[in-house]
Structure formats: structure tokens, C-alpha cells
Backbone as a printed PyTorch tensor [residue, N CA C, xyz], in Angstrom:
tensor([[[ 21.1690, -70.9220,  32.5560],
         [ 21.6990, -71.4320,  33.7930],
         [ 22.1230, -70.2480,  34.6360]],

        [[ 21.7410, -70.1990,  35.8680],
         [ 22.0820, -69.0940,  36.7400],
         [ 23.0410, -69.5080,  37.8260]],

        [[ 23.8780, -68.5740,  38.2480],
         [ 24.8130, -68.8160,  39.3310],
         [ 24.8740, -67.5540,  40.1750]],

        [[ 24.8530, -67.6630,  41.4840],
         [ 24.9740, -66.4810,  42.3420],
         [ 24.1610, -66.6340,  43.6030]],

        [[ 24.0930, -65.5570,  44.3570],
         [ 23.4200, -65.5780,  45.6540],
         [ 22.0210, -65.0350,  45.5930]],

        [[ 21.3980, -64.9640,  46.7560],
         [ 20.0250, -64.4680,  46.8570],
         [ 19.9570, -63.3050,  47.8160]],

        [[ 18.7510, -62.9080,  48.1400],
         [ 18.5430, -61.8040,  49.0790],
         [ 17.1010, -61.8060,  49.5180]],

        [[ 16.8360, -61.2640,  50.6720],
         [ 15.4840, -61.2650,  51.1940],
         [ 14.8550, -59.8890,  51.1320]],

        [[ 13.6140, -59.8060,  51.5930],
         [ 12.8890, -58.5360,  51.6040],
         [ 13.5460, -57.6040,  52.6050]],

        [[ 13.7110, -56.3390,  52.2220],
         [ 14.3040, -55.3630,  53.1020],
         [ 15.8160, -55.4300,  53.1670]],

        [[ 16.3840, -56.4400,  52.5660],
         [ 17.8380, -56.6060,  52.5550],
         [ 18.4270, -55.7790,  51.4150]],

        [[ 19.7340, -55.5400,  51.4550],
         [ 20.3520, -54.8530,  50.3230],
         [ 20.1910, -55.6980,  49.0560]],

        [[ 20.3430, -55.0770,  47.8960],
         [ 20.1730, -55.8370,  46.6680],
         [ 21.1100, -57.0400,  46.6400]],

        [[ 20.6470, -58.1290,  46.0630],
         [ 21.4970, -59.3100,  46.0220],
         [ 22.7100, -59.0730,  45.1200]],

        [[ 23.7460, -59.8550,  45.3250],
         [ 24.9260, -59.7040,  44.4700],
         [ 24.5740, -60.1060,  43.0320]],

        [[ 25.3550, -59.6650,  42.0690],
         [ 25.0720, -60.0310,  40.6840],
         [ 25.0440, -61.5430,  40.4800]],

        [[ 24.1940, -61.9720,  39.5670],
         [ 24.0930, -63.3880,  39.2180],
         [ 24.3500, -63.5130,  37.7190]],

        [[ 25.2740, -64.3680,  37.3500],
         [ 25.6240, -64.5680,  35.9460],
         [ 24.7490, -65.6420,  35.3180]],

        [[ 24.3560, -65.3720,  34.0800],
         [ 23.5460, -66.3080,  33.3020],
         [ 24.2460, -66.5610,  31.9810]],

        [[ 23.9390, -67.6880,  31.3870],
         [ 24.4500, -67.9980,  30.0530],
         [ 23.4140, -68.8710,  29.3490]],

        [[ 23.1750, -68.5930,  28.0790],
         [ 22.2900, -69.4530,  27.3030],
         [ 23.0270, -70.7540,  27.0250]],

        [[ 22.3260, -71.8550,  27.1540],
         [ 22.9100, -73.1640,  26.9030],
         [ 22.2000, -73.7560,  25.6920]],

        [[ 22.9880, -74.1220,  24.6770],
         [ 22.4150, -74.6570,  23.4450],
         [ 22.5140, -76.1680,  23.3970]],

        [[ 21.4840, -76.7770,  22.8560],
         [ 21.4820, -78.2240,  22.6740],
         [ 22.4510, -78.6010,  21.5530]],

        [[ 22.7330, -79.8670,  21.4530],
         [ 23.6280, -80.3540,  20.3940],
         [ 23.0420, -80.0450,  19.0140]],

        [[ 21.7370, -80.2760,  18.8520],
         [ 21.1210, -80.0180,  17.5440],
         [ 21.1670, -78.5260,  17.2010]],

        [[ 21.0240, -77.6680,  18.1980],
         [ 21.1160, -76.2260,  17.9480],
         [ 22.5350, -75.8620,  17.5060]],

        [[ 23.5340, -76.4330,  18.1720],
         [ 24.9290, -76.1550,  17.8030],
         [ 25.2190, -76.6430,  16.3870]],

        [[ 24.6410, -77.7900,  16.0020],
         [ 24.8260, -78.2880,  14.6380],
         [ 24.1630, -77.3480,  13.6300]],

        [[ 22.9830, -76.8610,  13.9720],
         [ 22.2980, -75.9190,  13.1060],
         [ 23.0750, -74.5970,  13.0160]],

        [[ 23.7700, -74.2550,  14.0750],
         [ 24.5620, -73.0250,  14.0830],
         [ 25.6380, -73.0690,  13.0010]],

        [[ 26.1920, -74.2190,  12.7330],
         [ 27.1810, -74.3700,  11.6620],
         [ 26.5280, -74.0260,  10.3180]],

        [[ 25.3010, -74.4790,  10.1240],
         [ 24.5750, -74.1600,   8.8960],
         [ 24.3000, -72.6550,   8.7890]],

        [[ 23.9550, -72.0370,   9.8980],
         [ 23.7170, -70.5890,   9.9060],
         [ 24.9940, -69.8530,   9.4950]],

        [[ 26.1150, -70.2620,  10.0550],
         [ 27.3840, -69.6080,   9.7380],
         [ 27.7620, -69.8200,   8.2720]],

        [[ 27.5230, -71.0150,   7.7380],
         [ 27.8170, -71.2690,   6.3210],
         [ 26.8960, -70.4430,   5.4330]],

        [[ 25.6210, -70.3580,   5.7870],
         [ 24.6710, -69.5700,   5.0010],
         [ 25.0450, -68.0940,   5.0310]],

        [[ 25.4920, -67.6220,   6.1780],
         [ 25.9040, -66.2260,   6.2980],
         [ 27.1500, -65.9660,   5.4630]],

        [[ 28.0650, -66.9260,   5.4620],
         [ 29.3120, -66.7640,   4.7100],
         [ 29.0720, -66.6470,   3.2080]],

        [[ 27.9850, -67.2160,   2.7070],
         [ 27.7050, -67.1200,   1.2730],
         [ 27.3020, -65.7050,   0.8760]],

        [[ 26.8210, -64.9240,   1.8210],
         [ 26.3580, -63.5760,   1.5130],
         [ 24.9880, -63.5620,   0.8510]],

        [[ 24.3600, -64.7210,   0.7730],
         [ 23.0530, -64.8570,   0.1340],
         [ 21.9790, -64.9580,   1.2100]],

        [[ 21.1430, -63.9300,   1.3480],
         [ 20.1190, -63.9870,   2.3940],
         [ 19.1250, -65.1270,   2.1820]],

        [[ 18.9540, -65.5770,   0.9500],
         [ 18.0410, -66.6950,   0.6910],
         [ 18.5530, -67.9670,   1.3580]],

        [[ 19.8750, -68.1430,   1.4130],
         [ 20.4490, -69.3130,   2.0860],
         [ 20.1260, -69.2690,   3.5760]],

        [[ 20.2110, -68.0970,   4.1500],
         [ 19.8730, -67.9360,   5.5710],
         [ 18.3830, -68.1650,   5.7990]],

        [[ 17.5670, -67.6910,   4.8900],
         [ 16.1210, -67.9020,   5.0060],
         [ 15.7730, -69.3850,   4.9160]],

        [[ 16.5010, -70.1430,   4.0990],
         [ 16.2510, -71.5950,   4.0170],
         [ 16.5670, -72.2710,   5.3440]],

        [[ 17.6470, -71.8600,   5.9820],
         [ 17.9860, -72.4300,   7.2930],
         [ 16.9020, -72.0600,   8.3070]],

        [[ 16.4410, -70.8150,   8.2620],
         [ 15.4090, -70.3780,   9.2020],
         [ 14.0650, -71.0400,   8.9200]],

        [[ 13.8350, -71.4780,   7.6850],
         [ 12.6000, -72.2050,   7.3840],
         [ 12.5810, -73.5300,   8.1410]],

        [[ 13.7600, -74.1270,   8.3150],
         [ 13.8580, -75.3930,   9.0490],
         [ 13.7980, -75.1750,  10.5620]],

        [[ 14.2980, -74.0480,  11.0080],
         [ 14.3150, -73.7360,  12.4450],
         [ 14.0150, -72.2470,  12.6090]],

        [[ 12.7230, -71.8800,  12.6110],
         [ 12.3450, -70.4590,  12.5690],
         [ 12.7080, -69.6390,  13.8000]],

        [[ 13.1000, -70.2700,  14.8980],
         [ 13.4500, -69.5110,  16.0920],
         [ 14.9370, -69.5970,  16.4250]],

        [[ 15.7700, -69.8310,  15.4170],
         [ 17.2150, -69.8050,  15.6270],
         [ 17.6050, -68.3410,  15.8220]],

        [[ 17.9810, -68.0040,  17.0380],
         [ 18.1840, -66.5970,  17.3810],
         [ 19.3250, -65.9610,  16.5930]],

        [[ 20.4150, -66.6650,  16.4300],
         [ 21.5310, -66.0910,  15.7020],
         [ 21.1580, -65.8760,  14.2360]],

        [[ 20.4730, -66.8390,  13.6440],
         [ 20.0260, -66.6830,  12.2600],
         [ 19.0760, -65.5020,  12.1010]],

        [[ 18.1780, -65.3470,  13.0520],
         [ 17.2310, -64.2240,  13.0000],
         [ 17.9420, -62.8770,  13.1170]],

        [[ 18.9200, -62.7930,  14.0080],
         [ 19.6430, -61.5340,  14.1750],
         [ 20.4920, -61.2400,  12.9390]],

        [[ 21.0910, -62.2610,  12.3630],
         [ 21.8850, -62.0530,  11.1430],
         [ 20.9880, -61.6260,   9.9770]],

        [[ 19.8120, -62.2220,   9.8750],
         [ 18.8770, -61.8120,   8.8270],
         [ 18.4030, -60.3780,   9.0770]],

        [[ 18.1920, -60.0290,  10.3370],
         [ 17.8140, -58.6490,  10.6790],
         [ 18.9090, -57.6740,  10.2660]],

        [[ 20.1670, -58.0520,  10.4560],
         [ 21.2810, -57.2070,  10.0200],
         [ 21.1930, -56.9640,   8.5200]],

        [[ 21.0040, -58.0320,   7.7660],
         [ 20.9100, -57.9010,   6.3100],
         [ 19.7280, -57.0110,   5.9170]],

        [[ 18.5720, -57.2810,   6.4990],
         [ 17.3710, -56.4990,   6.1680],
         [ 17.5640, -55.0280,   6.4860]],

        [[ 18.1940, -54.7440,   7.6010],
         [ 18.4360, -53.3620,   7.9920],
         [ 19.3620, -52.6640,   6.9960]],

        [[ 20.4020, -53.3750,   6.5720],
         [ 21.3470, -52.7920,   5.6130],
         [ 20.7040, -52.5260,   4.2630]],

        [[ 19.6570, -53.2710,   3.9380],
         [ 18.9900, -53.0790,   2.6430],
         [ 17.7260, -52.2350,   2.7750]],

        [[ 17.5250, -51.6220,   3.9420],
         [ 16.3930, -50.7140,   4.1250],
         [ 15.0740, -51.3940,   4.4340]],

        [[ 15.0950, -52.6810,   4.7130],
         [ 13.8700, -53.4120,   5.0380],
         [ 13.6920, -53.4200,   6.5570]],

        [[ 13.4720, -52.2350,   7.1010],
         [ 13.4540, -52.0750,   8.5570],
         [ 12.2900, -52.8080,   9.2210]],

        [[ 11.1630, -52.8950,   8.5580],
         [ 10.0240, -53.5970,   9.1580],
         [ 10.3280, -55.0860,   9.3130]],

        [[ 10.8970, -55.6970,   8.2790],
         [ 11.2550, -57.1160,   8.3520],
         [ 12.3730, -57.3300,   9.3710]],

        [[ 13.3220, -56.3980,   9.4250],
         [ 14.3960, -56.4960,  10.4220],
         [ 13.8020, -56.4730,  11.8240]],

        [[ 12.8410, -55.5860,  12.0500],
         [ 12.1870, -55.5050,  13.3520],
         [ 11.4480, -56.7830,  13.7120]],

        [[ 10.7970, -57.3950,  12.7240],
         [ 10.0990, -58.6580,  12.9740],
         [ 11.0860, -59.7520,  13.3690]],

        [[ 12.2340, -59.7980,  12.6950],
         [ 13.2530, -60.8020,  13.0320],
         [ 13.7730, -60.5900,  14.4530]],

        [[ 14.0160, -59.3400,  14.8160],
         [ 14.5100, -59.0360,  16.1610],
         [ 13.4590, -59.3960,  17.2080]],

        [[ 12.2030, -59.0500,  16.9510],
         [ 11.1280, -59.3930,  17.8930],
         [ 11.0590, -60.9040,  18.1090]],

        [[ 11.1660, -61.6430,  17.0260],
         [ 11.0980, -63.1060,  17.1070],
         [ 12.2970, -63.6670,  17.8780]],

        [[ 13.4760, -63.1100,  17.6320],
         [ 14.6740, -63.5590,  18.3480],
         [ 14.5530, -63.2690,  19.8430]],

        [[ 14.0810, -62.0720,  20.1820],
         [ 13.9220, -61.7300,  21.6000],
         [ 12.8860, -62.6200,  22.2720]],

        [[ 11.8120, -62.9190,  21.5520],
         [ 10.7840, -63.8170,  22.0970],
         [ 11.3740, -65.1960,  22.3850]],

        [[ 12.1680, -65.7110,  21.4460],
         [ 12.7830, -67.0290,  21.6390],
         [ 13.7230, -67.0200,  22.8370]],

        [[ 14.5010, -65.9590,  22.9730],
         [ 15.4280, -65.8720,  24.1070],
         [ 14.6770, -65.7600,  25.4250]],

        [[ 13.6490, -64.9310,  25.4320],
         [ 12.8770, -64.7480,  26.6630],
         [ 12.2230, -66.0580,  27.1030]],

        [[ 11.7930, -66.8590,  26.1390],
         [ 11.1880, -68.1520,  26.4650],
         [ 12.1990, -69.0990,  27.1150]],

        [[ 13.4770, -68.8620,  26.8510],
         [ 14.5310, -69.7260,  27.3950],
         [ 15.1700, -69.1590,  28.6620]],

        [[ 14.6760, -68.0360,  29.1570],
         [ 15.2620, -67.4210,  30.3460],
         [ 15.2050, -68.3580,  31.5440]],

        [[ 16.2370, -68.2660,  32.3510],
         [ 16.2610, -68.8890,  33.6720],
         [ 15.1390, -68.2370,  34.4860]],

        [[ 14.4860, -68.9740,  35.3750],
         [ 13.3740, -68.3880,  36.1430],
         [ 13.7220, -67.0860,  36.8780]],

        [[ 14.9670, -66.8970,  37.2880],
         [ 15.3420, -65.6810,  38.0220],
         [ 15.8090, -64.5400,  37.1160]],

        [[ 15.9710, -64.8250,  35.8280],
         [ 16.5520, -63.8230,  34.9310],
         [ 15.7420, -62.5260,  34.8860]],

        [[ 14.4500, -62.6300,  34.7270],
         [ 13.6090, -61.4330,  34.5910],
         [ 13.7010, -60.5520,  35.8390]],

        [[ 13.5570, -61.1540,  37.0210],
         [ 13.6090, -60.3430,  38.2430],
         [ 15.0080, -59.7720,  38.4570]],

        [[ 16.0290, -60.5210,  38.1200],
         [ 17.3970, -60.0180,  38.2590],
         [ 17.6530, -58.8490,  37.3010]],

        [[ 17.0560, -58.9050,  36.1130],
         [ 17.2010, -57.7920,  35.1650],
         [ 16.5730, -56.5200,  35.7340]],

        [[ 15.3940, -56.6490,  36.3310],
         [ 14.7320, -55.4610,  36.8770],
         [ 15.4940, -54.9030,  38.0800]],

        [[ 16.2160, -55.7610,  38.7920],
         [ 17.0250, -55.3090,  39.9320],
         [ 18.3830, -54.7820,  39.4850]],

        [[ 18.7560, -55.0660,  38.2330],
         [ 20.0730, -54.6620,  37.7310],
         [ 21.1810, -55.5830,  38.1870]],

        [[ 20.8190, -56.7930,  38.6170],
         [ 21.8350, -57.7200,  39.1280],
         [ 22.0500, -58.9330,  38.2290]],

        [[ 21.4550, -58.9450,  37.0510],
         [ 21.6980, -60.0390,  36.1000],
         [ 22.9530, -59.7150,  35.2990]],

        [[ 23.7540, -60.7110,  35.0470],
         [ 24.9270, -60.5500,  34.1920],
         [ 24.8350, -61.5800,  33.0680]],

        [[ 25.0260, -61.1040,  31.8650],
         [ 24.9770, -61.9470,  30.6730],
         [ 26.1560, -61.5020,  29.8190]],

        [[ 27.2660, -62.1660,  29.9690],
         [ 28.5390, -61.7150,  29.4090],
         [ 28.6470, -61.9650,  27.9060]],

        [[ 29.1770, -60.9850,  27.2130],
         [ 29.4360, -61.0810,  25.7740],
         [ 30.4530, -62.1770,  25.4770]],

        [[ 31.4000, -62.3830,  26.3790],
         [ 32.4610, -63.3750,  26.1290],
         [ 31.9110, -64.7840,  25.9470]],

        [[ 30.6920, -65.0450,  26.4360],
         [ 30.0290, -66.3270,  26.1850],
         [ 29.2930, -66.2180,  24.8570]],

        [[ 29.8000, -66.9080,  23.8480],
         [ 29.2570, -66.7770,  22.4880],
         [ 27.7590, -67.0660,  22.4310]],

        [[ 27.2620, -67.9430,  23.2690],
         [ 25.8380, -68.2910,  23.2520],
         [ 24.9620, -67.0990,  23.6580]],

        [[ 25.5220, -66.1270,  24.3660],
         [ 24.7670, -64.9470,  24.7970],
         [ 24.6820, -63.8740,  23.7150]],

        [[ 25.5620, -63.9240,  22.7530],
         [ 25.6780, -62.8320,  21.7840],
         [ 24.4210, -62.5730,  20.9590]],

        [[ 23.7260, -63.6000,  20.4600],
         [ 22.5170, -63.2810,  19.6900],
         [ 21.4950, -62.4830,  20.4950]],

        [[ 21.3090, -62.8260,  21.7640],
         [ 20.3710, -62.0700,  22.5910],
         [ 20.8420, -60.6330,  22.7820]],

        [[ 22.1170, -60.4630,  23.0910],
         [ 22.6540, -59.1200,  23.3120],
         [ 22.5810, -58.2850,  22.0320]],

        [[ 22.8780, -58.9000,  20.8980],
         [ 22.7910, -58.1820,  19.6250],
         [ 21.3450, -57.8220,  19.2980]],

        [[ 20.4200, -58.7350,  19.5920],
         [ 19.0030, -58.4520,  19.3390],
         [ 18.5180, -57.3070,  20.2300]],

        [[ 18.9220, -57.3160,  21.4730],
         [ 18.5420, -56.2380,  22.3910],
         [ 19.1290, -54.9010,  21.9280]],

        [[ 20.3630, -54.9310,  21.4360],
         [ 20.9980, -53.7260,  20.9180],
         [ 20.2380, -53.1970,  19.6950]],

        [[ 19.8550, -54.1010,  18.7970],
         [ 19.0850, -53.7000,  17.6100],
         [ 17.7380, -53.1070,  18.0330]],

        [[ 17.1270, -53.7040,  19.0490],
         [ 15.8350, -53.2040,  19.5460],
         [ 16.0040, -51.7940,  20.1180]],

        [[ 17.1120, -51.5640,  20.7890],
         [ 17.3960, -50.2390,  21.3340],
         [ 17.5190, -49.2220,  20.1980]],

        [[ 18.2770, -49.5620,  19.1720],
         [ 18.4470, -48.6620,  18.0340],
         [ 17.1190, -48.4300,  17.3100]],

        [[ 16.3270, -49.4800,  17.1890],
         [ 15.0220, -49.3570,  16.5310],
         [ 14.1030, -48.4180,  17.3170]],

        [[ 14.0810, -48.5860,  18.6410],
         [ 13.2330, -47.7320,  19.4750],
         [ 13.6470, -46.2650,  19.3250]],

        [[ 14.9360, -46.0090,  19.3000],
         [ 15.4190, -44.6430,  19.1410],
         [ 15.0410, -44.0920,  17.7690]],

        [[ 15.2150, -44.9030,  16.7400],
         [ 14.8790, -44.4610,  15.3750],
         [ 13.3940, -44.1390,  15.2440]],

        [[ 12.5570, -44.8690,  15.9840],
         [ 11.1100, -44.6570,  15.9140],
         [ 10.6250, -43.5720,  16.8720]],

        [[ 11.5610, -42.8990,  17.5450],
         [ 11.1930, -41.8060,  18.4280],
         [ 10.8190, -42.2260,  19.8340]],

        [[ 11.0240, -43.4720,  20.1730],
         [ 10.7310, -43.9750,  21.5300],
         [ 12.0120, -43.8750,  22.3570]],

        [[ 12.4170, -42.6430,  22.6330],
         [ 13.7200, -42.4030,  23.2300],
         [ 13.8320, -42.9220,  24.6610]],

        [[ 12.7690, -42.8360,  25.4220],
         [ 12.8140, -43.3500,  26.7990],
         [ 13.0040, -44.8680,  26.7870]],

        [[ 12.2930, -45.5420,  25.8850],
         [ 12.4430, -46.9990,  25.7540],
         [ 13.8640, -47.3360,  25.3400]],

        [[ 14.4000, -46.5980,  24.3750],
         [ 15.7710, -46.8340,  23.9250],
         [ 16.7560, -46.6530,  25.0720]],

        [[ 16.5450, -45.6180,  25.8790],
         [ 17.4110, -45.3810,  27.0290],
         [ 17.3400, -46.5420,  28.0170]],

        [[ 16.1340, -46.9970,  28.3280],
         [ 15.9820, -48.1010,  29.2850],
         [ 16.6290, -49.3820,  28.7450]],

        [[ 16.4710, -49.6450,  27.4520],
         [ 17.1150, -50.8110,  26.8520],
         [ 18.6360, -50.6700,  26.9100]],

        [[ 19.1340, -49.4660,  26.6710],
         [ 20.5720, -49.2270,  26.7580],
         [ 21.1010, -49.4460,  28.1620]],

        [[ 20.3560, -48.9760,  29.1620],
         [ 20.7770, -49.1860,  30.5560],
         [ 20.7600, -50.6730,  30.9110]],

        [[ 19.7370, -51.3750,  30.4290],
         [ 19.6800, -52.8180,  30.6750],
         [ 20.8670, -53.5160,  30.0380]],

        [[ 21.1490, -53.1950,  28.7820],
         [ 22.2820, -53.8100,  28.0920],
         [ 23.5850, -53.5390,  28.8320]],

        [[ 23.7630, -52.3180,  29.2930],
         [ 24.9850, -51.9960,  30.0240],
         [ 25.0720, -52.8060,  31.3100]],

        [[ 23.9630, -52.9100,  32.0300],
         [ 23.9650, -53.6620,  33.2900],
         [ 24.2740, -55.1470,  33.0880]],

        [[ 23.9340, -55.6850,  31.9190],
         [ 24.1760, -57.1070,  31.6710],
         [ 25.6640, -57.4320,  31.5570]],

        [[ 26.4660, -56.4760,  31.0890],
         [ 27.9140, -56.7010,  30.9750],
         [ 28.6550, -55.3850,  31.2040]],

        [[ 28.5970, -54.8500,  32.4460],
         [ 29.1820, -53.5330,  32.6930],
         [ 30.7070, -53.5050,  32.6050]],

        [[ 31.3580, -54.6080,  32.9180],
         [ 32.8230, -54.6170,  32.8690],
         [ 33.3190, -54.6330,  31.4240]],

        [[ 32.6330, -55.4040,  30.5860],
         [ 33.0670, -55.5250,  29.1960],
         [ 32.5610, -54.3980,  28.3100]],

        [[ 31.3200, -53.9700,  28.5190],
         [ 30.6560, -52.9580,  27.6940],
         [ 30.9780, -53.1540,  26.2130]],

        [[ 30.6590, -54.3360,  25.6650],
         [ 31.0480, -54.6500,  24.2900],
         [ 30.3750, -53.7720,  23.2380]],

        [[ 29.2870, -53.1420,  23.5750],
         [ 28.5720, -52.3130,  22.6060],
         [ 28.7950, -50.8290,  22.8570]],

        [[ 29.7780, -50.5330,  23.7000],
         [ 30.1920, -49.1570,  23.9780],
         [ 29.0200, -48.2880,  24.4120]],

        [[ 28.2340, -48.8290,  25.3150],
         [ 27.0430, -48.1180,  25.7760],
         [ 27.3760, -46.8860,  26.6080]],

        [[ 28.5150, -46.8890,  27.2680],
         [ 28.8900, -45.6910,  28.0200],
         [ 29.0090, -44.4800,  27.1010]],

        [[ 29.3070, -44.7150,  25.8360],
         [ 29.3620, -43.6170,  24.8710],
         [ 27.9850, -43.2770,  24.3250]],

        [[ 27.0760, -44.2380,  24.2960],
         [ 25.7460, -44.0440,  23.7130],
         [ 24.7110, -43.5360,  24.7130]],

        [[ 24.8470, -43.9310,  25.9690],
         [ 23.8240, -43.5890,  26.9610],
         [ 23.6060, -42.0810,  27.1310]],

        [[ 24.6480, -41.2480,  27.1390],
         [ 24.3720, -39.8070,  27.2760],
         [ 23.4990, -39.2640,  26.1400]],

        [[ 23.7520, -39.6840,  24.9230],
         [ 22.9280, -39.2340,  23.8010],
         [ 21.5020, -39.7240,  23.9170]],

        [[ 21.3350, -40.9690,  24.3510],
         [ 19.9890, -41.5020,  24.5530],
         [ 19.2780, -40.7470,  25.6700]],

        [[ 20.0190, -40.4230,  26.7340],
         [ 19.4190, -39.6850,  27.8540],
         [ 18.9760, -38.2920,  27.4100]],

        [[ 19.7870, -37.6340,  26.6030],
         [ 19.4000, -36.3140,  26.1020],
         [ 18.1610, -36.4100,  25.2230]],

        [[ 18.1320, -37.4060,  24.3490],
         [ 16.9670, -37.5770,  23.4720],
         [ 15.7090, -37.8670,  24.2860]],

        [[ 15.8750, -38.5990,  25.3970],
         [ 14.7400, -38.9410,  26.2590],
         [ 14.4280, -37.8250,  27.2680]],

        [[ 15.2130, -36.7600,  27.2180],
         [ 15.0730, -35.6220,  28.1340],
         [ 15.2590, -36.0350,  29.5930]],

        [[ 16.2200, -36.9170,  29.7720],
         [ 16.6070, -37.3960,  31.1150],
         [ 18.0260, -36.9130,  31.3880]],

        [[ 18.2670, -35.6000,  31.4250],
         [ 19.6160, -35.0690,  31.5310],
         [ 20.1840, -35.0560,  32.9420]],

        [[ 19.4470, -35.4840,  33.9190],
         [ 19.9540, -35.4310,  35.2950],
         [ 20.9760, -36.4770,  35.5670]]])
């Protein structure tokens, strides 16, 4: 759901527009199962929930966290890719263009936004680990622009290092 103003060609950039993911009742009910499966500490329990709903973004990001901690980086990357794909499919029609303009806002304080933000953060770290420093920097800048007031992932501390790695020191 989007809220905010617009702008025309040749006009100054439009004011920021806030977005929030909206979950259906069945998704919220499934979220309880994801949280219970996560609380058990058993990744198989989480995988069973994801077998029933393979595009549950929070479940995918939580499974990616587990896989990453156990050194299964390829599987973690697949989970993150799938989560990002699911989120992108649910974007508001203006979200993509607002992101490229730097005027989209997706606040961490809205719990429904967190799986997407966490997946994007994981993708940024993955890109950096794989030597794609420019991509990591661009993802970091995007993440910062989505919630610049809150900066929940402390990107202001990470961006200089990413810029140096990408050889963008200006």
C-alpha cells in the first residue's frame, strides 16, 4: 500500500512515499507457525512450514539465517532470492520507480516490512562476500534510503566500507 504525493517530468523529485507490506489473515496465521517452528531451534520444523507455504518470506529469511550460520551459504542464498522474489511480486505499482528515485520509504517499525528488509540486507552481505562490491554498495544505499531516519541496520557505519571496497571513495 502506498501513500504520498506525485511529481511530473522536469519537476523536482517527488516527496517520499511510504509503503508497507500487507498480509492476509491466512498469512498472519501461518506466521504464528513460523515463529513456533523457529522457537524450537529445529530447522526441519521450519522446512515443514515452508513445504506448506514455500514463499513465506519470514520463514525463508529465518531459514537463510540458519543455513548461513551452519555454512550452507548456497542454500541461504537460494532462500534469500526466493524471499526477494516473493516480496517483489507483491510490490505496489509505484514501489520500483520510487526506489530508483530514492523516494520510497519502507519502515522497519512496521513488522510486515522486516522480512523484505532483512532479505535485502542478507543479499547485500552476500554480494560483498562474493566480491560484487559495487552491487553490495548499491543495495546498501537502497536499504538506507528505505528507512533513513531509523537506519535499523546501521548502514551509515557500513556504507563507507562498502564504498571503499567498490572503489567509490568520492
